[in-house]
mmCIF file of C-alpha atoms in Angstrom:
data_model
loop_
_atom_site.group_PDB
_atom_site.id
_atom_site.type_symbol
_atom_site.label_atom_id
_atom_site.label_comp_id
_atom_site.label_asym_id
_atom_site.label_seq_id
_atom_site.Cartn_x
_atom_site.Cartn_y
_atom_site.Cartn_z
ATOM 1 C CA GLU T 1 -15.823 -4.756 35.003
ATOM 2 C CA ILE T 2 -14.229 -2.802 37.525
ATOM 3 C CA VAL T 3 -10.677 -2.145 36.931
ATOM 4 C CA LEU T 4 -8.370 -1.028 39.333
ATOM 5 C CA THR T 5 -5.552 1.705 38.152
ATOM 6 C CA GLN T 6 -2.354 2.077 40.079
ATOM 7 C CA SER T 7 0.046 4.946 40.171
ATOM 8 C CA PRO T 8 2.289 5.651 40.218
ATOM 9 C CA GLY T 9 4.011 2.416 38.427
ATOM 10 C CA THR T 10 7.422 3.399 39.473
ATOM 11 C CA LEU T 11 8.058 5.340 42.695
ATOM 12 C CA SER T 12 11.780 5.721 43.920
ATOM 13 C CA LEU T 13 12.766 7.173 47.519
ATOM 14 C CA SER T 14 15.016 6.803 50.144
ATOM 15 C CA PRO T 15 14.919 4.633 53.759
ATOM 16 C CA GLY T 16 13.065 7.107 55.705
ATOM 17 C CA GLU T 17 10.558 8.641 53.453
ATOM 18 C CA ARG T 18 7.190 8.481 53.231
ATOM 19 C CA ALA T 19 5.701 6.253 50.405
ATOM 20 C CA THR T 20 1.981 7.442 49.081
ATOM 21 C CA LEU T 21 0.975 4.898 46.289
ATOM 22 C CA SER T 22 -2.534 5.431 44.901
ATOM 23 C CA CYS T 23 -5.681 2.724 43.925
ATOM 24 C CA ARG T 24 -7.870 4.655 41.218
ATOM 25 C CA ALA T 25 -11.550 2.303 40.483
ATOM 26 C CA SER T 26 -13.510 2.360 37.311
ATOM 27 C CA GLN T 27 -16.263 2.072 39.442
ATOM 28 C CA THR T 28 -17.677 2.315 43.160
ATOM 29 C CA VAL T 29 -15.752 0.054 44.815
ATOM 30 C CA SER T 30 -16.596 -0.633 48.294
ATOM 31 C CA SER T 31 -14.337 -0.078 51.099
ATOM 32 C CA ASN T 32 -14.692 -3.114 52.814
ATOM 33 C CA PHE T 33 -13.423 -4.812 49.628
ATOM 34 C CA LEU T 34 -10.804 -3.204 48.812
ATOM 35 C CA ALA T 35 -7.320 -4.923 49.645
ATOM 36 C CA TRP T 36 -3.359 -4.057 49.458
ATOM 37 C CA TYR T 37 -0.592 -6.643 49.201
ATOM 38 C CA GLN T 38 3.581 -6.165 49.176
ATOM 39 C CA GLN T 39 5.494 -8.746 46.753
ATOM 40 C CA LYS T 40 9.028 -9.286 46.563
ATOM 41 C CA PRO T 41 10.768 -11.203 44.042
ATOM 42 C CA GLY T 42 10.207 -15.123 44.178
ATOM 43 C CA GLN T 43 8.064 -14.509 46.623
ATOM 44 C CA ALA T 44 3.819 -14.878 47.180
ATOM 45 C CA PRO T 45 1.942 -11.423 48.003
ATOM 46 C CA ARG T 46 1.766 -10.645 52.056
ATOM 47 C CA LEU T 47 -1.408 -8.975 52.989
ATOM 48 C CA LEU T 48 -0.867 -5.961 54.873
ATOM 49 C CA ILE T 49 -4.658 -4.073 54.692
ATOM 50 C CA TYR T 50 -7.999 -5.307 54.230
ATOM 51 C CA GLY T 51 -11.390 -3.253 54.159
ATOM 52 C CA ALA T 52 -9.410 -0.837 53.010
ATOM 53 C CA SER T 53 -7.816 0.714 56.214
ATOM 54 C CA SER T 54 -7.483 -2.408 58.450
ATOM 55 C CA ARG T 55 -3.856 -3.902 59.166
ATOM 56 C CA ALA T 56 -3.468 -7.348 58.518
ATOM 57 C CA THR T 57 -2.280 -9.689 61.988
ATOM 58 C CA GLY T 58 1.963 -8.790 62.332
ATOM 59 C CA ILE T 59 1.884 -5.778 59.610
ATOM 60 C CA PRO T 60 4.045 -2.405 61.227
ATOM 61 C CA ASP T 61 1.854 0.230 62.084
ATOM 62 C CA ARG T 62 3.679 2.585 59.145
ATOM 63 C CA PHE T 63 1.206 0.930 57.237
ATOM 64 C CA SER T 64 -1.881 2.677 56.989
ATOM 65 C CA GLY T 65 -4.405 2.673 53.945
ATOM 66 C CA SER T 66 -7.236 4.998 53.429
ATOM 67 C CA VAL T 67 -10.287 6.131 50.824
ATOM 68 C CA SER T 68 -11.812 8.603 49.284
ATOM 69 C CA GLY T 69 -14.762 8.401 47.037
ATOM 70 C CA THR T 70 -12.997 5.798 44.485
ATOM 71 C CA ASP T 71 -9.296 7.096 45.373
ATOM 72 C CA PHE T 72 -7.805 3.764 47.693
ATOM 73 C CA THR T 73 -4.343 4.962 49.171
ATOM 74 C CA LEU T 74 -1.424 2.995 51.205
ATOM 75 C CA THR T 75 1.052 4.998 52.937
ATOM 76 C CA ILE T 76 4.140 3.984 54.222
ATOM 77 C CA ASN T 77 5.715 5.933 56.539
ATOM 78 C CA ARG T 78 9.253 6.097 57.347
ATOM 79 C CA LEU T 79 10.219 3.742 54.952
ATOM 80 C CA GLU T 80 12.226 0.668 55.786
ATOM 81 C CA PRO T 81 15.050 -1.045 53.262
ATOM 82 C CA GLU T 82 12.603 -4.277 53.561
ATOM 83 C CA ASP T 83 9.671 -2.169 52.158
ATOM 84 C CA PHE T 84 11.071 -1.660 48.722
ATOM 85 C CA ALA T 85 9.189 -4.434 46.709
ATOM 86 C CA VAL T 86 5.988 -4.048 44.671
ATOM 87 C CA TYR T 87 2.082 -3.474 46.059
ATOM 88 C CA PHE T 88 -0.919 -4.077 44.162
ATOM 89 C CA CYS T 89 -4.245 -3.152 45.591
ATOM 90 C CA GLN T 90 -7.448 -5.473 45.429
ATOM 91 C CA GLN T 91 -11.119 -5.292 45.181
ATOM 92 C CA TYR T 92 -14.430 -7.798 45.088
ATOM 93 C CA GLY T 93 -16.649 -7.104 43.112
ATOM 94 C CA ARG T 94 -20.290 -8.828 42.340
ATOM 95 C CA SER T 95 -20.024 -9.047 38.935
ATOM 96 C CA THR T 96 -16.508 -10.115 38.167
ATOM 97 C CA LEU T 97 -15.243 -10.799 41.766
ATOM 98 C CA TYR T 98 -11.814 -10.176 42.219
ATOM 99 C CA THR T 99 -9.461 -7.681 40.466
ATOM 100 C CA PHE T 100 -6.167 -6.548 40.472
ATOM 101 C CA GLY T 101 -4.240 -3.627 40.196
ATOM 102 C CA GLN T 102 -1.301 -3.871 38.214
ATOM 103 C CA GLY T 103 1.254 -2.809 40.724
ATOM 104 C CA THR T 104 3.291 0.044 41.632
ATOM 105 C CA LYS T 105 6.827 -0.767 42.148
ATOM 106 C CA LEU T 106 8.939 0.776 44.913
ATOM 107 C CA GLY T 107 12.677 1.340 44.692
ATOM 108 C CA ILE T 108 15.643 2.555 46.024
ATOM 109 C CA LYS T 109 16.532 6.162 45.567
ATOM 110 C CA GLN H 1 -3.465 -19.102 59.755
ATOM 111 C CA VAL H 2 -2.777 -22.275 57.633
ATOM 112 C CA GLN H 3 -0.160 -23.356 55.851
ATOM 113 C CA LEU H 4 -0.785 -24.116 51.919
ATOM 114 C CA GLN H 5 1.343 -25.763 49.308
ATOM 115 C CA GLU H 6 0.695 -26.234 45.606
ATOM 116 C CA SER H 7 1.846 -29.301 43.267
ATOM 117 C CA GLY H 8 1.501 -30.586 40.263
ATOM 118 C CA PRO H 9 3.313 -30.657 36.629
ATOM 119 C CA GLY H 10 5.356 -27.717 35.960
ATOM 120 C CA LEU H 11 5.683 -28.103 32.383
ATOM 121 C CA VAL H 12 2.136 -29.045 30.191
ATOM 122 C CA LYS H 13 1.565 -28.950 26.730
ATOM 123 C CA PRO H 14 -0.703 -26.744 24.488
ATOM 124 C CA SER H 15 -4.408 -27.854 24.549
ATOM 125 C CA GLU H 16 -3.510 -30.237 27.375
ATOM 126 C CA THR H 17 -4.816 -29.599 31.202
ATOM 127 C CA LEU H 18 -3.183 -28.085 33.602
ATOM 128 C CA SER H 19 -3.164 -29.453 37.187
ATOM 129 C CA LEU H 20 -2.620 -28.287 40.371
ATOM 130 C CA THR H 21 -3.138 -29.237 43.502
ATOM 131 C CA CYS H 22 -3.123 -27.072 47.055
ATOM 132 C CA ALA H 23 -2.244 -28.823 50.574
ATOM 133 C CA VAL H 24 -3.467 -27.283 53.472
ATOM 134 C CA SER H 25 -1.939 -28.029 56.777
ATOM 135 C CA GLY H 26 -2.787 -25.920 60.223
ATOM 136 C CA GLY H 27 -6.116 -26.334 59.817
ATOM 137 C CA SER H 28 -8.904 -28.309 58.671
ATOM 138 C CA ILE H 29 -10.444 -27.483 55.136
ATOM 139 C CA SER H 30 -14.018 -27.933 56.608
ATOM 140 C CA ARG H 31 -13.479 -24.523 58.523
ATOM 141 C CA GLY H 32 -15.473 -22.629 56.612
ATOM 142 C CA ASN H 33 -13.659 -20.578 54.364
ATOM 143 C CA TRP H 34 -13.648 -20.221 50.602
ATOM 144 C CA TRP H 35 -10.765 -21.127 48.804
ATOM 145 C CA SER H 36 -8.785 -20.020 46.133
ATOM 146 C CA TRP H 37 -6.251 -20.072 43.016
ATOM 147 C CA VAL H 38 -4.401 -16.996 41.705
ATOM 148 C CA ARG H 39 -2.325 -16.999 39.011
ATOM 149 C CA GLN H 40 0.897 -14.325 37.914
ATOM 150 C CA SER H 41 1.984 -13.818 34.594
ATOM 151 C CA PRO H 42 4.157 -11.165 33.534
ATOM 152 C CA GLY H 43 2.055 -10.261 30.980
ATOM 153 C CA LYS H 44 -1.537 -9.975 33.085
ATOM 154 C CA GLY H 45 0.087 -9.283 36.204
ATOM 155 C CA LEU H 46 -1.877 -11.078 39.246
ATOM 156 C CA GLU H 47 -5.329 -12.906 37.924
ATOM 157 C CA TRP H 48 -8.019 -14.733 40.030
ATOM 158 C CA ILE H 49 -9.296 -17.688 38.551
ATOM 159 C CA GLY H 50 -11.263 -19.489 41.235
ATOM 160 C CA GLU H 51 -12.704 -20.314 44.319
ATOM 161 C CA ILE H 52 -14.357 -23.133 46.128
ATOM 162 C CA HIS H 53 -16.211 -23.299 49.754
ATOM 163 C CA GLN H 54 -15.990 -26.547 51.308
ATOM 164 C CA SER H 55 -19.684 -27.298 50.631
ATOM 165 C CA GLY H 56 -18.657 -27.465 46.810
ATOM 166 C CA SER H 57 -19.799 -24.159 46.385
ATOM 167 C CA THR H 58 -17.894 -22.638 43.392
ATOM 168 C CA ASN H 59 -17.115 -19.159 41.498
ATOM 169 C CA TYR H 60 -14.882 -18.245 39.241
ATOM 170 C CA ASN H 61 -13.863 -15.782 36.963
ATOM 171 C CA PRO H 62 -15.656 -14.893 33.864
ATOM 172 C CA SER H 63 -12.958 -14.600 31.348
ATOM 173 C CA LEU H 64 -11.832 -18.224 32.523
ATOM 174 C CA LYS H 65 -15.048 -20.022 33.610
ATOM 175 C CA SER H 66 -15.852 -22.602 30.139
ATOM 176 C CA ARG H 67 -11.924 -24.106 31.356
ATOM 177 C CA VAL H 68 -12.185 -23.920 34.807
ATOM 178 C CA THR H 69 -13.298 -26.373 37.099
ATOM 179 C CA ILE H 70 -12.020 -26.827 41.405
ATOM 180 C CA LEU H 71 -12.736 -29.114 43.357
ATOM 181 C CA VAL H 72 -12.510 -29.280 47.240
ATOM 182 C CA ASP H 73 -11.715 -32.786 48.497
ATOM 183 C CA LYS H 74 -12.063 -32.679 52.427
ATOM 184 C CA SER H 75 -10.708 -36.139 53.258
ATOM 185 C CA LYS H 76 -7.583 -34.917 51.764
ATOM 186 C CA ASN H 77 -7.569 -31.971 53.549
ATOM 187 C CA GLN H 78 -6.837 -30.061 49.536
ATOM 188 C CA PHE H 79 -8.348 -28.516 46.808
ATOM 189 C CA SER H 80 -7.474 -28.980 43.399
ATOM 190 C CA LEU H 81 -7.422 -26.869 40.290
ATOM 191 C CA ASN H 82 -7.926 -28.496 36.640
ATOM 192 C CA LEU H 83 -8.006 -25.642 33.801
ATOM 193 C CA ARG H 84 -8.400 -26.951 30.112
ATOM 194 C CA SER H 85 -7.339 -26.390 26.432
ATOM 195 C CA VAL H 86 -4.169 -24.561 27.784
ATOM 196 C CA THR H 87 -2.367 -22.270 25.555
ATOM 197 C CA ALA H 88 0.853 -20.249 25.997
ATOM 198 C CA ALA H 89 -1.085 -17.428 27.442
ATOM 199 C CA ASP H 90 -1.993 -19.665 30.579
ATOM 200 C CA THR H 91 2.415 -19.731 31.270
ATOM 201 C CA ALA H 92 2.610 -18.664 34.941
ATOM 202 C CA VAL H 93 3.184 -19.183 38.774
ATOM 203 C CA TYR H 94 -0.357 -20.443 39.955
ATOM 204 C CA TYR H 95 -0.822 -19.775 44.192
ATOM 205 C CA CYS H 96 -3.604 -20.730 45.902
ATOM 206 C CA ALA H 97 -4.591 -18.646 48.494
ATOM 207 C CA THR H 98 -7.841 -18.571 51.519
ATOM 208 C CA GLY H 99 -8.675 -15.757 54.113
ATOM 209 C CA HIS H 100 -11.475 -13.553 54.858
ATOM 210 C CA SER H 101 -13.383 -10.380 54.375
ATOM 211 C CA TYR H 102 -12.471 -10.500 50.506
ATOM 212 C CA ALA H 103 -8.762 -10.553 51.241
ATOM 213 C CA TRP H 104 -6.049 -13.324 50.835
ATOM 214 C CA PHE H 105 -4.388 -13.808 54.525
ATOM 215 C CA ASP H 106 -2.466 -17.327 53.386
ATOM 216 C CA TRP H 107 -0.979 -17.815 50.491
ATOM 217 C CA GLY H 108 0.794 -21.171 49.290
ATOM 218 C CA GLN H 109 4.550 -20.336 47.568
ATOM 219 C CA GLY H 110 3.552 -20.668 44.482
ATOM 220 C CA SER H 111 4.150 -23.188 41.615
ATOM 221 C CA LEU H 112 5.323 -22.116 38.278
ATOM 222 C CA VAL H 113 3.955 -23.728 35.239
ATOM 223 C CA THR H 114 4.908 -23.811 32.003
ATOM 224 C CA VAL H 115 2.709 -24.443 28.660
ATOM 225 C CA SER H 116 4.917 -25.800 25.791
ATOM 226 C CA SER H 117 5.539 -28.179 23.317
#
């Protein structure tokens, strides 16, 4: 089973700063199969990035995704007040199919 | 983009079957997507349960496979989840979702199901 480990668990930043969120896979994950979601309290997850670096429709360009080996990164430039939320990564693999990371909570400093 | 709406009992007794339905609007369930169920509990985070194609083909999470059945009803444009022999560990918010490219673009608002006697 591919395990996704997100870090940090909690990140405290101020509006206008840059957030860098990490998602490390325990095995090789195809870039095509990695997605990032944002979730706010009481809401369903919202897709931000799919295929490691493609933004979903309507997602501002301050959100970007990248990959280096088994390390995936979600970068949020110029944080807006509405960006403070929990972020999850998710992968697809042949054996266990879909799994999620445990999440990173982005809070206001 | 489609709209998804979960419905079903909010309380299920231990050892019984949890049953939820996801109504699809704004598009046909027969358009070729895979239609999924995902749940979220405080103890286990987000967990994919399984998916169904309009053809009836299914894939399930190996950890739940022995207890899960997902069905599609094209005449009603909906799909459903049955989870048997539930315990308190199955208490969660259950979401239906769909998408492509191995990601979920559209989600329901979620349905809280509590397992308790």
